Backbone as ProteinMPNN parsed JSONL, in Angstrom:
{"seq_chain_A": "MNASIRVLAAIVIFSVASFAQQEHPGQQGGHPQPQAAGQSRAGEQHGAEQRGGQPTAVGHGYIPPKGPPPSRRGVPSTSAQPNREAPQRPRGTPAPEARPQENQRPSYSDQPGHPEAPHVHPDTGAWVGHDAGPNDPHYHLDRPWEHGHFPEPIGANRIYRLFGGTRDRFRVDTYYFQVAPYDYNYVGDWLWDSDDIVIYDDPDHPGWYLAYNVRLGTYAHVMYLGS", "coords_chain_A": {"N_chain_A": [[179.912, 49.084, 68.986], [177.606, 48.869, 67.424], [175.806, 48.076, 69.39], [175.645, 50.378, 70.974], [174.423, 52.126, 69.227], [171.914, 50.91, 68.985], [170.917, 51.223, 71.595], [170.766, 54.017, 71.764], [168.871, 54.525, 69.772], [166.618, 53.3, 70.899], [166.187, 54.951, 73.096], [165.465, 57.357, 71.834], [163.061, 56.586, 70.54], [161.431, 55.99, 72.76], [161.251, 58.513, 73.926], [159.836, 59.993, 71.986], [157.377, 58.63, 72.001], [156.479, 59.175, 74.608], [156.134, 61.953, 74.466], [154.06, 62.129, 72.589], [151.992, 60.925, 74.028], [151.582, 62.81, 76.041], [150.636, 64.962, 74.535], [148.199, 63.964, 73.619], [146.308, 63.003, 75.802], [143.895, 61.659, 76.081], [143.873, 59.497, 74.41], [144.494, 56.17, 73.502], [146.404, 53.739, 72.023], [145.992, 54.974, 69.575], [143.289, 55.589, 69.324], [140.505, 57.56, 70.393], [139.305, 57.821, 73.791], [136.113, 56.618, 74.565], [133.245, 58.592, 75.579], [130.832, 58.533, 78.126], [127.413, 58.435, 77.18], [125.656, 61.442, 77.319], [126.958, 62.179, 79.614], [128.556, 64.498, 79.864], [126.755, 66.692, 79.441], [124.839, 66.186, 81.441], [126.401, 66.38, 83.73], [127.273, 69.042, 83.557], [124.795, 70.352, 83.752], [123.925, 69.558, 86.305], [125.928, 70.718, 87.827], [125.469, 73.396, 87.264], [122.99, 73.736, 88.483], [123.697, 73.403, 91.137], [125.26, 75.651, 91.483], [123.421, 77.589, 91.267], [122.71, 78.287, 88.726], [120.515, 77.33, 87.37], [116.955, 77.679, 87.524], [114.896, 77.115, 90.451], [113.091, 74.113, 90.408], [109.924, 73.997, 88.968], [107.015, 72.531, 87.663], [108.054, 70.697, 84.855], [107.035, 68.159, 84.362], [105.834, 67.466, 86.738], [102.798, 66.656, 88.386], [100.123, 67.916, 90.126], [98.623, 66.18, 92.838], [96.028, 66.81, 93.57], [93.525, 69.415, 93.25], [93.394, 72.933, 94.293], [92.439, 73.761, 97.701], [89.3, 75.172, 98.92], [89.38, 78.706, 99.289], [89.943, 80.557, 102.296], [89.513, 83.176, 102.625], [88.226, 86.279, 101.314], [87.889, 88.677, 98.626], [86.66, 91.822, 98.873], [84.054, 93.097, 96.821], [83.871, 95.881, 94.48], [81.509, 97.32, 94.823], [80.956, 96.876, 97.44], [82.577, 98.459, 98.935], [82.943, 101.103, 101.285], [81.336, 104.272, 100.796], [83.228, 106.836, 100.597], [83.977, 110.254, 100.944], [85.992, 111.969, 98.653], [89.179, 113.317, 99.472], [89.856, 116.866, 99.666], [91.891, 118.669, 97.36], [94.563, 121.009, 96.97], [93.841, 124.05, 95.145], [94.554, 124.183, 91.705], [96.328, 122.097, 91.721], [97.246, 119.297, 89.857], [95.172, 116.503, 89.099], [95.829, 113.216, 90.34], [97.127, 110.626, 88.248], [95.064, 108.048, 87.06], [95.483, 104.686, 87.885], [95.471, 101.794, 86.06], [93.616, 98.902, 86.998], [94.619, 96.501, 86.109], [97.346, 96.718, 86.229], [97.981, 96.496, 88.854], [99.024, 94.039, 90.012], [99.735, 91.162, 91.994], [102.936, 89.72, 92.876], [103.934, 86.479, 92.139], [106.266, 85.156, 92.35], [107.603, 83.556, 94.567], [109.858, 82.273, 95.42], [113.378, 82.078, 94.655], [113.827, 81.895, 91.193], [111.267, 80.951, 90.712], [108.22, 81.284, 88.799], [106.517, 84.359, 87.768], [103.878, 83.961, 87.356], [100.854, 82.394, 88.652], [101.46, 79.3, 90.286], [102.383, 75.856, 91.04], [103.808, 74.29, 93.827], [106.106, 71.699, 93.648], [107.097, 70.263, 95.81], [105.418, 70.522, 98.003], [102.863, 70.651, 96.966], [101.389, 72.965, 97.045], [99.175, 75.471, 95.901], [100.156, 78.221, 94.656], [99.011, 81.491, 94.655], [96.293, 81.043, 94.433], [94.326, 82.254, 96.302], [92.602, 84.33, 96.622], [89.907, 84.184, 97.085], [86.272, 83.64, 96.947], [84.993, 85.999, 96.222], [86.441, 87.416, 94.397], [86.558, 89.837, 91.988], [87.624, 89.568, 89.446], [87.035, 87.122, 88.381], [84.337, 86.893, 88.265], [81.249, 85.791, 87.019], [78.317, 86.47, 85.256], [76.657, 84.554, 84.222], [77.339, 81.659, 85.114], [78.735, 78.552, 83.915], [77.724, 78.707, 81.347], [78.063, 77.381, 78.943], [77.799, 74.815, 79.704], [79.108, 71.98, 81.597], [82.416, 70.621, 81.531], [82.617, 67.555, 79.958], [84.409, 65.438, 80.175], [86.766, 63.372, 82.1], [88.413, 64.923, 84.884], [91.254, 66.139, 86.771], [94.176, 64.662, 88.416], [94.575, 62.215, 87.163], [94.201, 62.38, 84.471], [95.55, 63.54, 81.528], [95.709, 66.136, 79.164], [96.41, 66.971, 75.808], [97.309, 69.977, 74.22], [95.865, 71.139, 71.259], [96.14, 73.259, 69.476], [95.181, 76.684, 68.692], [94.463, 79.689, 70.541], [94.911, 81.844, 73.418], [92.363, 82.841, 73.659], [90.723, 80.916, 72.579], [91.187, 77.656, 72.711], [92.036, 74.203, 72.0], [91.379, 70.961, 73.321], [91.435, 67.587, 72.731], [88.325, 67.124, 71.37], [87.221, 69.41, 72.335], [86.7, 72.788, 73.473], [88.235, 75.61, 75.074], [88.564, 78.675, 76.954], [90.863, 81.082, 78.115], [90.712, 82.943, 81.126], [90.289, 86.447, 80.852], [91.719, 88.042, 82.718], [93.87, 86.455, 83.264], [95.5, 86.437, 81.077], [98.141, 87.404, 80.921], [99.535, 85.421, 82.173], [99.852, 83.22, 80.594], [101.537, 83.541, 78.496], [103.782, 82.09, 77.709], [102.897, 79.585, 77.055], [102.635, 76.692, 74.994], [100.561, 76.311, 72.477], [100.045, 74.272, 70.748], [101.215, 71.939, 71.603], [101.746, 71.611, 74.361], [101.113, 69.854, 77.454], [98.303, 69.637, 79.567], [96.565, 69.614, 82.715], [93.339, 69.453, 84.02], [91.559, 70.964, 86.59], [89.037, 71.278, 89.174], [87.759, 74.503, 90.052], [87.43, 75.619, 93.166], [86.456, 78.006, 94.146], [85.397, 79.807, 92.279], [82.618, 79.85, 90.504], [81.887, 78.452, 87.34], [84.383, 78.376, 86.261], [87.345, 76.523, 85.425], [90.568, 75.194, 86.417], [93.422, 75.203, 84.567], [96.29, 73.423, 84.433], [99.637, 73.69, 83.523], [101.749, 71.211, 82.564], [104.393, 71.225, 81.759], [105.428, 73.766, 82.49], [104.539, 74.23, 85.085], [102.77, 76.177, 85.84], [99.495, 77.741, 86.151], [96.145, 78.549, 85.01], [92.951, 80.228, 85.004], [90.265, 78.808, 83.292], [87.573, 78.682, 80.935], [85.008, 76.503, 79.951], [83.995, 75.989, 76.64], [82.517, 74.329, 75.073], [82.003, 71.754, 72.518]], "CA_chain_A": [[179.351, 50.283, 68.344], [176.227, 48.58, 67.047], [174.991, 48.069, 70.62], [175.413, 51.773, 71.384], [173.429, 52.706, 68.308], [170.605, 50.359, 69.33], [170.485, 51.859, 72.841], [170.394, 55.387, 71.447], [167.61, 54.491, 69.025], [165.538, 52.971, 71.844], [165.91, 56.144, 73.9], [164.745, 58.308, 70.98], [161.687, 56.09, 70.333], [160.698, 56.143, 74.018], [160.978, 59.942, 74.134], [158.78, 60.389, 71.052], [156.119, 58.045, 72.473], [156.051, 59.91, 75.799], [155.669, 63.266, 74.03], [152.761, 61.944, 71.946], [151.008, 60.644, 75.067], [151.271, 64.061, 76.708], [149.861, 65.79, 73.623], [146.874, 63.378, 73.448], [146.122, 62.168, 76.972], [142.667, 60.871, 76.02], [143.979, 58.49, 73.369], [145.298, 54.983, 73.735], [146.445, 52.906, 70.834], [145.587, 55.733, 68.409], [141.84, 55.786, 69.292], [140.05, 58.338, 71.542], [138.501, 57.139, 74.788], [134.692, 56.99, 74.435], [132.636, 59.265, 76.717], [129.484, 58.027, 78.391], [126.393, 59.262, 76.55], [124.981, 62.367, 78.202], [127.701, 62.435, 80.842], [129.007, 65.878, 79.926], [125.619, 67.597, 79.607], [124.229, 65.978, 82.744], [127.294, 66.915, 84.74], [127.218, 70.497, 83.499], [123.507, 70.819, 84.249], [123.902, 69.393, 87.749], [126.798, 71.727, 88.401], [124.812, 74.704, 87.17], [121.962, 73.804, 89.501], [124.344, 73.595, 92.424], [125.762, 77.019, 91.539], [122.312, 78.523, 91.137], [122.552, 78.693, 87.34], [119.203, 76.905, 86.909], [115.932, 78.053, 88.489], [114.276, 76.071, 91.231], [112.199, 73.406, 89.496], [108.471, 73.85, 89.026], [106.634, 71.908, 86.398], [108.958, 69.634, 84.411], [106.361, 66.872, 84.443], [105.125, 67.27, 88.01], [101.351, 66.805, 88.322], [99.555, 67.983, 91.48], [97.671, 65.081, 93.08], [94.67, 67.341, 93.695], [93.421, 70.845, 93.05], [93.508, 73.738, 95.512], [91.273, 73.765, 98.581], [88.598, 76.46, 98.926], [90.061, 79.761, 100.022], [89.27, 80.954, 103.536], [89.309, 84.615, 102.671], [87.653, 86.812, 100.095], [88.213, 90.042, 98.227], [85.393, 92.558, 98.745], [83.808, 93.694, 95.511], [83.93, 97.335, 94.477], [80.253, 97.858, 95.329], [80.889, 96.696, 98.885], [83.434, 99.424, 99.585], [82.195, 102.253, 101.806], [81.361, 105.469, 99.961], [83.901, 107.893, 101.329], [84.178, 111.465, 100.164], [87.393, 112.142, 98.287], [89.761, 114.485, 100.134], [90.059, 118.042, 98.835], [93.286, 118.959, 97.04], [94.746, 122.453, 96.735], [93.454, 124.523, 93.822], [95.666, 124.229, 90.76], [97.103, 120.849, 91.759], [96.665, 118.336, 88.907], [94.654, 115.259, 89.664], [96.743, 112.084, 90.103], [96.742, 109.748, 87.146], [94.425, 106.797, 87.473], [96.263, 103.496, 87.549], [94.591, 100.683, 85.705], [93.64, 97.795, 87.941], [95.399, 95.418, 85.552], [98.752, 96.885, 86.587], [98.156, 96.257, 90.275], [99.048, 92.593, 90.153], [100.73, 90.658, 92.941], [104.008, 88.889, 92.341], [103.853, 85.111, 92.639], [107.616, 84.582, 92.383], [107.818, 83.482, 96.005], [111.181, 81.713, 95.662], [114.268, 82.354, 93.519], [113.611, 81.045, 90.031], [109.861, 80.621, 90.495], [107.628, 82.221, 87.832], [105.612, 85.395, 88.24], [102.514, 83.46, 87.213], [100.427, 81.405, 89.641], [102.114, 78.025, 90.02], [102.225, 74.835, 92.074], [105.068, 73.794, 94.375], [106.15, 70.236, 93.553], [107.465, 69.612, 97.072], [104.301, 70.562, 98.946], [101.577, 70.652, 96.276], [100.674, 74.212, 97.327], [98.774, 76.251, 94.737], [100.522, 79.606, 94.919], [98.219, 82.452, 93.901], [94.855, 80.771, 94.472], [93.916, 82.559, 97.67], [91.834, 85.578, 96.63], [88.587, 83.928, 97.623], [85.166, 83.579, 95.982], [84.491, 87.322, 95.839], [87.375, 88.076, 93.499], [85.765, 90.319, 90.839], [88.243, 89.236, 88.154], [86.501, 85.855, 87.888], [82.893, 86.876, 88.413], [80.474, 85.531, 85.807], [76.879, 86.655, 85.433], [76.01, 83.287, 83.876], [78.297, 80.548, 85.205], [78.443, 77.318, 83.18], [76.866, 79.061, 80.214], [78.212, 76.362, 77.895], [77.762, 73.505, 80.333], [80.299, 71.485, 82.28], [83.31, 69.784, 80.738], [82.085, 66.208, 80.172], [85.458, 64.431, 80.313], [87.365, 63.313, 83.443], [89.38, 65.951, 85.263], [92.089, 65.748, 87.889], [95.547, 64.223, 88.166], [94.635, 60.967, 86.403], [93.918, 62.598, 83.042], [96.361, 64.582, 80.908], [95.202, 66.534, 77.856], [97.353, 67.655, 74.934], [96.77, 71.127, 73.497], [95.854, 70.875, 69.822], [96.059, 74.465, 68.675], [94.333, 77.771, 69.12], [95.088, 80.788, 71.262], [94.37, 81.984, 74.771], [90.934, 83.133, 73.538], [89.999, 79.706, 72.207], [92.135, 76.571, 72.429], [91.351, 72.911, 71.902], [91.88, 69.694, 73.831], [90.581, 66.578, 72.098], [87.327, 67.797, 70.515], [86.583, 70.412, 73.187], [87.328, 74.107, 73.427], [88.285, 76.387, 76.31], [89.058, 80.044, 76.865], [91.541, 81.566, 79.307], [90.122, 84.15, 81.705], [91.039, 87.631, 80.407], [92.647, 88.523, 83.735], [95.024, 85.547, 83.302], [96.205, 86.44, 79.798], [99.58, 87.61, 81.121], [100.137, 84.247, 82.794], [99.948, 82.108, 79.642], [102.293, 83.986, 77.33], [104.793, 81.111, 77.301], [102.287, 78.279, 76.779], [102.694, 76.217, 73.612], [99.164, 75.94, 72.279], [99.918, 73.114, 69.863], [101.988, 70.784, 72.049], [101.836, 71.464, 75.811], [100.161, 69.007, 78.163], [97.659, 70.302, 80.695], [95.636, 68.859, 83.549], [92.227, 70.337, 84.364], [91.05, 70.768, 87.95], [87.925, 72.139, 89.597], [88.033, 75.724, 90.791], [86.451, 75.565, 94.259], [86.045, 79.345, 94.589], [84.822, 80.655, 91.242], [81.716, 79.068, 89.657], [81.999, 78.683, 85.906], [85.781, 78.298, 85.845], [88.248, 75.433, 85.783], [91.977, 75.553, 86.484], [94.247, 74.437, 83.64], [97.67, 73.373, 84.923], [100.595, 73.355, 82.473], [102.666, 70.216, 83.122], [105.776, 71.602, 81.44], [105.839, 74.989, 83.173], [104.132, 74.255, 86.482], [101.873, 77.31, 86.07], [98.098, 77.43, 85.867], [95.283, 79.672, 84.677], [91.513, 79.964, 85.002], [89.757, 78.585, 81.938], [86.142, 78.453, 80.818], [84.631, 75.519, 78.949], [83.206, 76.596, 75.576], [81.767, 73.321, 74.338], [82.725, 70.96, 71.517]], "C_chain_A": [[177.887, 50.062, 67.973], [175.317, 48.578, 68.264], [174.69, 49.476, 71.076], [174.362, 52.436, 70.509], [172.045, 52.215, 68.658], [170.064, 51.003, 70.605], [170.021, 53.282, 72.578], [169.066, 55.441, 70.699], [166.44, 54.194, 69.94], [165.172, 54.176, 72.682], [165.109, 57.157, 73.098], [163.297, 57.877, 70.791], [160.847, 56.271, 71.59], [160.324, 57.601, 74.27], [159.845, 60.423, 73.244], [157.422, 59.862, 71.525], [155.59, 58.794, 73.695], [155.501, 61.274, 75.44], [154.277, 63.166, 73.401], [151.682, 61.677, 72.973], [150.616, 61.895, 75.812], [150.427, 64.97, 75.832], [148.423, 65.3, 73.497], [146.582, 62.453, 74.623], [144.873, 61.307, 76.914], [142.726, 59.776, 74.993], [144.864, 57.352, 73.84], [145.239, 54.136, 72.491], [145.949, 53.624, 69.604], [144.1, 55.992, 68.331], [141.411, 56.562, 70.524], [139.218, 57.492, 72.491], [137.036, 57.547, 74.635], [134.19, 57.611, 75.721], [131.22, 58.767, 76.886], [128.454, 58.99, 77.821], [125.704, 60.124, 77.588], [125.76, 62.737, 79.443], [128.085, 63.899, 80.961], [127.857, 66.828, 80.197], [124.991, 67.438, 80.98], [125.088, 66.561, 83.847], [127.274, 68.433, 84.757], [125.909, 71.029, 84.067], [123.451, 70.702, 85.754], [124.773, 70.437, 88.423], [126.178, 73.102, 88.365], [123.73, 74.843, 88.219], [122.575, 74.047, 90.87], [124.836, 75.021, 92.578], [124.644, 78.045, 91.43], [122.109, 78.982, 89.71], [121.207, 78.307, 86.762], [118.166, 77.282, 87.952], [115.431, 76.85, 89.274], [113.156, 75.439, 90.422], [110.743, 73.561, 89.902], [108.078, 73.302, 87.667], [107.53, 70.729, 86.089], [108.337, 68.254, 84.6], [105.634, 66.617, 85.746], [103.637, 67.543, 87.822], [100.799, 66.843, 89.74], [98.555, 66.844, 91.698], [96.235, 65.544, 93.214], [94.703, 68.847, 93.478], [93.51, 71.613, 94.358], [92.273, 73.602, 96.392], [90.549, 75.101, 98.474], [89.341, 77.487, 99.771], [89.246, 80.165, 101.244], [89.072, 82.463, 103.63], [88.775, 85.084, 101.332], [88.138, 88.211, 99.828], [86.918, 90.805, 98.069], [85.252, 93.142, 97.341], [83.813, 95.21, 95.624], [82.665, 97.946, 95.077], [80.156, 97.765, 96.845], [81.77, 97.679, 99.626], [82.607, 100.593, 100.108], [82.384, 103.477, 100.923], [81.942, 106.623, 100.765], [84.152, 109.086, 100.42], [85.663, 111.659, 99.892], [87.947, 113.388, 98.969], [89.976, 115.628, 99.15], [91.554, 118.252, 98.595], [93.413, 120.455, 96.749], [94.4, 122.833, 95.307], [94.687, 124.655, 92.935], [96.534, 122.988, 90.763], [96.475, 119.848, 90.805], [96.217, 117.074, 89.618], [95.641, 114.131, 89.387], [96.212, 111.198, 88.997], [96.143, 108.469, 87.697], [95.265, 105.623, 87.007], [95.311, 102.347, 87.22], [94.732, 99.544, 86.703], [94.491, 96.642, 87.431], [96.863, 95.513, 85.948], [99.021, 96.596, 88.055], [98.087, 94.762, 90.556], [100.066, 92.177, 91.209], [101.806, 89.866, 92.226], [103.927, 87.509, 92.972], [105.214, 84.417, 92.641], [108.076, 84.543, 93.841], [109.16, 82.88, 96.382], [112.065, 82.033, 94.468], [114.039, 81.358, 92.388], [112.167, 80.668, 89.78], [109.216, 81.674, 89.594], [106.761, 83.269, 88.509], [104.161, 84.928, 88.194], [102.141, 82.551, 88.375], [100.98, 80.027, 89.282], [101.913, 77.088, 91.198], [103.604, 74.359, 92.512], [105.099, 72.265, 94.305], [106.492, 69.546, 94.869], [106.31, 69.549, 98.057], [102.939, 70.45, 98.285], [100.767, 71.906, 96.509], [100.404, 74.971, 96.035], [99.011, 77.733, 95.037], [99.684, 80.523, 94.035], [96.73, 82.21, 93.943], [94.34, 80.988, 95.893], [93.076, 83.833, 97.755], [90.431, 85.39, 97.169], [87.481, 84.043, 96.593], [84.649, 84.93, 95.529], [85.44, 88.088, 94.916], [86.635, 88.533, 92.247], [86.356, 89.947, 89.491], [87.648, 87.969, 87.552], [84.992, 85.75, 88.109], [82.233, 86.658, 87.052], [78.998, 85.717, 86.115], [76.121, 85.36, 85.144], [77.035, 82.157, 83.919], [77.796, 79.312, 84.46], [77.506, 77.573, 82.003], [76.906, 78.011, 79.117], [78.194, 74.949, 78.464], [79.073, 73.165, 81.025], [81.127, 70.616, 81.327], [82.953, 68.321, 80.998], [83.145, 65.13, 80.404], [86.037, 64.43, 81.733], [88.36, 64.442, 83.666], [90.162, 65.452, 86.475], [93.388, 65.106, 87.448], [95.644, 62.981, 87.295], [94.393, 61.143, 84.913], [94.722, 63.785, 82.532], [95.818, 64.846, 79.51], [96.289, 67.282, 77.096], [96.648, 68.826, 74.242], [96.931, 70.9, 72.001], [95.609, 72.134, 69.011], [95.088, 75.478, 69.245], [95.145, 78.866, 69.786], [94.492, 80.844, 72.659], [92.864, 82.264, 74.75], [90.104, 81.895, 73.221], [91.025, 78.63, 71.838], [91.414, 75.233, 72.574], [92.123, 71.824, 72.628], [90.911, 68.615, 73.374], [89.613, 67.289, 71.148], [86.615, 68.92, 71.266], [87.384, 71.713, 73.185], [87.206, 74.813, 74.782], [88.77, 77.795, 75.993], [89.712, 80.412, 78.188], [90.828, 82.815, 79.811], [90.931, 85.373, 81.295], [92.05, 88.137, 81.444], [93.921, 87.686, 83.777], [95.828, 85.551, 82.006], [97.725, 86.571, 79.986], [100.285, 86.373, 81.653], [100.339, 83.093, 81.821], [100.748, 82.499, 78.402], [103.326, 82.999, 76.846], [104.212, 79.716, 77.116], [102.414, 77.958, 75.3], [101.343, 75.59, 73.276], [98.986, 74.727, 71.374], [100.675, 71.892, 70.368], [102.04, 70.596, 73.562], [100.783, 70.489, 76.339], [99.592, 69.792, 79.343], [96.821, 69.283, 81.472], [94.587, 69.843, 84.04], [91.696, 69.959, 85.743], [89.826, 71.652, 88.175], [88.46, 73.402, 90.252], [87.007, 75.806, 91.923], [85.888, 76.913, 94.66], [85.233, 80.117, 93.564], [83.937, 79.815, 90.314], [81.853, 79.464, 88.184], [83.409, 78.558, 85.378], [86.399, 76.967, 86.262], [89.658, 76.008, 85.918], [92.748, 74.629, 85.561], [95.705, 74.552, 84.079], [98.595, 72.904, 83.807], [101.673, 72.445, 83.052], [104.114, 70.607, 82.88], [106.259, 72.761, 82.299], [105.519, 75.003, 84.663], [103.238, 75.432, 86.832], [100.442, 76.907, 85.722], [97.329, 78.716, 85.6], [93.83, 79.249, 84.777], [91.045, 79.835, 83.551], [88.263, 78.285, 82.003], [85.894, 77.446, 79.693], [83.679, 76.157, 77.936], [82.365, 75.602, 74.799], [82.639, 72.602, 73.323], [82.403, 71.444, 70.106]], "O_chain_A": [[177.041, 50.933, 68.173], [174.175, 49.03, 68.182], [173.577, 49.747, 71.528], [173.526, 53.203, 70.985], [171.09, 52.992, 68.639], [168.871, 51.297, 70.685], [168.996, 53.71, 73.108], [168.234, 56.307, 70.967], [165.369, 54.779, 69.777], [163.996, 54.413, 72.957], [164.171, 57.756, 73.623], [162.393, 58.709, 70.872], [159.682, 56.661, 71.506], [159.234, 57.899, 74.759], [158.982, 61.178, 73.692], [156.424, 60.58, 71.454], [154.386, 59.024, 73.806], [154.516, 61.721, 76.028], [153.418, 64.013, 73.648], [150.557, 62.151, 72.815], [149.454, 62.053, 76.187], [149.573, 65.69, 76.35], [147.514, 66.105, 73.293], [146.606, 61.233, 74.459], [144.789, 60.31, 77.632], [141.697, 59.16, 74.716], [145.874, 57.575, 74.507], [144.163, 53.848, 71.967], [145.517, 52.968, 68.656], [143.655, 56.576, 67.343], [141.895, 56.269, 71.617], [138.518, 56.57, 72.072], [136.75, 58.743, 74.58], [134.62, 57.24, 76.813], [130.49, 58.598, 75.909], [128.59, 60.207, 77.953], [125.225, 59.625, 78.607], [125.281, 63.531, 80.254], [127.958, 64.487, 82.035], [127.953, 67.68, 81.081], [124.645, 68.429, 81.622], [124.575, 67.164, 84.789], [127.26, 69.049, 85.823], [125.901, 72.033, 84.778], [122.99, 71.621, 86.43], [124.408, 70.979, 89.466], [126.328, 73.888, 89.301], [123.549, 75.918, 88.791], [122.034, 74.809, 91.672], [124.834, 75.556, 93.687], [124.899, 79.247, 91.496], [121.408, 79.968, 89.481], [120.782, 78.888, 85.763], [118.45, 77.218, 89.148], [115.53, 75.71, 88.818], [112.354, 76.149, 89.814], [110.376, 73.289, 91.045], [108.725, 73.575, 86.656], [107.75, 69.865, 86.937], [109.027, 67.297, 84.953], [104.886, 65.645, 85.853], [103.251, 68.525, 87.186], [100.99, 65.887, 90.491], [97.728, 66.576, 90.826], [95.312, 64.76, 92.995], [95.763, 69.473, 93.516], [93.681, 71.013, 95.419], [91.177, 73.356, 95.887], [91.126, 76.072, 97.985], [89.864, 77.167, 100.839], [88.016, 80.121, 101.227], [88.522, 82.962, 104.612], [88.861, 84.369, 100.334], [88.727, 88.855, 100.695], [86.126, 90.461, 97.191], [86.224, 93.621, 96.756], [83.765, 95.76, 96.724], [82.732, 98.967, 95.761], [79.372, 98.481, 97.467], [81.715, 97.73, 100.854], [81.668, 101.03, 99.443], [83.462, 103.694, 100.37], [81.235, 107.297, 101.515], [84.502, 108.922, 99.252], [86.491, 111.528, 100.794], [87.263, 114.408, 99.039], [90.241, 115.409, 97.968], [92.375, 118.047, 99.488], [92.446, 121.087, 96.323], [94.624, 122.063, 94.373], [95.723, 125.17, 93.357], [97.394, 122.836, 89.896], [95.282, 119.565, 90.92], [96.812, 116.646, 90.607], [96.233, 114.087, 88.309], [95.002, 111.04, 88.831], [96.639, 107.888, 88.662], [95.705, 105.581, 85.858], [94.453, 101.987, 88.026], [95.826, 99.258, 87.191], [95.034, 95.878, 88.23], [97.555, 94.496, 85.998], [100.178, 96.466, 88.456], [97.192, 94.29, 91.257], [101.139, 92.773, 91.308], [101.607, 89.398, 91.105], [103.858, 87.381, 94.195], [105.298, 83.218, 92.907], [108.844, 85.398, 94.284], [109.568, 82.963, 97.541], [111.553, 82.24, 93.368], [114.055, 80.145, 92.594], [111.859, 80.113, 88.725], [109.622, 82.836, 89.62], [106.328, 83.106, 89.649], [103.315, 85.451, 88.92], [103.025, 81.99, 89.022], [100.969, 79.634, 88.116], [101.348, 77.47, 92.222], [104.461, 74.06, 91.681], [104.211, 71.606, 94.846], [106.207, 68.36, 95.03], [106.232, 68.62, 98.861], [101.949, 70.182, 98.966], [99.574, 71.929, 96.207], [101.283, 75.102, 95.182], [98.152, 78.404, 95.609], [99.648, 80.357, 92.815], [95.959, 83.078, 93.532], [93.969, 80.043, 96.589], [92.862, 84.358, 98.847], [89.826, 86.342, 97.662], [87.724, 84.497, 95.475], [83.926, 85.001, 94.535], [85.252, 89.283, 94.686], [86.127, 87.692, 91.506], [85.655, 90.003, 88.481], [87.743, 87.758, 86.343], [84.438, 84.651, 88.137], [82.621, 87.272, 86.058], [78.487, 85.192, 87.104], [75.077, 85.096, 85.741], [77.544, 81.742, 82.878], [76.593, 79.06, 84.384], [76.621, 76.771, 81.704], [75.906, 77.774, 78.438], [78.54, 73.994, 77.769], [80.017, 73.955, 81.036], [80.586, 69.965, 80.433], [82.984, 67.883, 82.148], [82.803, 64.013, 80.793], [85.824, 65.38, 82.486], [89.06, 64.86, 82.743], [89.781, 64.473, 87.117], [93.673, 65.015, 86.254], [96.707, 62.716, 86.735], [94.381, 60.163, 84.168], [94.593, 64.898, 83.041], [95.505, 63.917, 78.765], [96.997, 68.116, 77.66], [95.532, 68.683, 73.742], [98.002, 70.514, 71.534], [94.947, 72.089, 67.974], [94.294, 75.188, 70.139], [96.361, 78.954, 69.613], [93.676, 80.003, 73.036], [92.165, 81.958, 75.716], [88.921, 81.832, 73.556], [91.651, 78.694, 70.779], [90.346, 75.139, 73.178], [93.351, 71.764, 72.565], [89.705, 68.718, 73.603], [90.044, 67.98, 70.224], [85.524, 69.333, 70.874], [88.588, 71.722, 72.928], [86.234, 74.643, 75.519], [89.307, 78.066, 74.919], [89.188, 80.096, 79.256], [90.39, 83.648, 79.017], [92.159, 85.342, 81.382], [93.125, 88.61, 81.075], [94.947, 88.152, 84.272], [96.748, 84.748, 81.853], [98.498, 85.919, 79.284], [101.511, 86.288, 81.589], [100.939, 82.083, 82.187], [100.64, 81.844, 77.366], [103.72, 83.052, 75.681], [104.969, 78.749, 77.029], [102.313, 78.845, 74.453], [101.023, 74.489, 73.726], [97.875, 74.211, 71.251], [100.776, 70.899, 69.648], [102.357, 69.496, 74.015], [99.713, 70.324, 75.753], [100.314, 70.519, 80.027], [96.43, 68.24, 80.948], [94.925, 70.958, 84.438], [91.422, 68.792, 86.023], [89.608, 72.635, 87.467], [89.49, 73.374, 90.925], [85.827, 76.041, 91.661], [84.935, 76.972, 95.437], [84.455, 80.997, 93.934], [84.454, 79.137, 89.427], [81.924, 80.644, 87.839], [83.621, 78.626, 84.167], [86.043, 76.374, 87.28], [89.903, 77.164, 85.574], [92.735, 73.411, 85.743], [96.277, 75.641, 84.093], [98.371, 71.85, 83.212], [102.427, 72.859, 83.932], [104.974, 70.342, 83.72], [107.389, 72.737, 82.787], [106.167, 75.721, 85.425], [102.971, 75.667, 88.01], [100.205, 75.878, 85.088], [97.787, 79.815, 85.914], [93.506, 78.068, 84.653], [91.39, 80.653, 82.699], [87.76, 77.721, 82.975], [86.495, 77.533, 78.622], [82.687, 76.782, 78.311], [81.573, 76.001, 73.946], [83.851, 72.807, 73.269], [82.919, 70.895, 69.133]]}, "name": "protein", "num_of_chains": 1, "seq": "MNASIRVLAAIVIFSVASFAQQEHPGQQGGHPQPQAAGQSRAGEQHGAEQRGGQPTAVGHGYIPPKGPPPSRRGVPSTSAQPNREAPQRPRGTPAPEARPQENQRPSYSDQPGHPEAPHVHPDTGAWVGHDAGPNDPHYHLDRPWEHGHFPEPIGANRIYRLFGGTRDRFRVDTYYFQVAPYDYNYVGDWLWDSDDIVIYDDPDHPGWYLAYNVRLGTYAHVMYLGS"}
């Protein structure tokens, strides 16, 4: 009789242990299994990229090895357009509303997930959006280099941290710059007190540099204002 009781007790204990293991499959010996640091987040992020949940990467620390080459085409200025007589419209027909030139902007989102702003492709180093040519009226200056040239090194070997300001006047080290008014819409997501930028020559527009945002992969025309 005692042997039967012992066998029955062993069966009950084994059943309870099996049930507990099914309820807590990640535990052994009463302690949870440790998970590798960052394993879950990295796996989820990689999976999201594979499913198209994350945009195609631009920026994220990529630095172009060199600035854009000179453009091979130009945009005729307004004064160079032929003076053509406006066509007559029927009497009583309202004149069409004038569309501001600022609204006639091209889209630079050339691939899924790429920004609307001018940007640089990390796989090819192509400067998307810098192809209007030297006659682009948006970057014409009557007095180029009015405040002189930026005296510090420029190019891929020098990164500058933004130390405050706005698009109208921001600081790197002890120097100040201003974003070209036409590019204001392209810098709305820049962090003026923490982003890193790299400054390149603008080969098409005298008086301007190109400030490339390392975090975002976008760039804008900037003018040196002095120290």
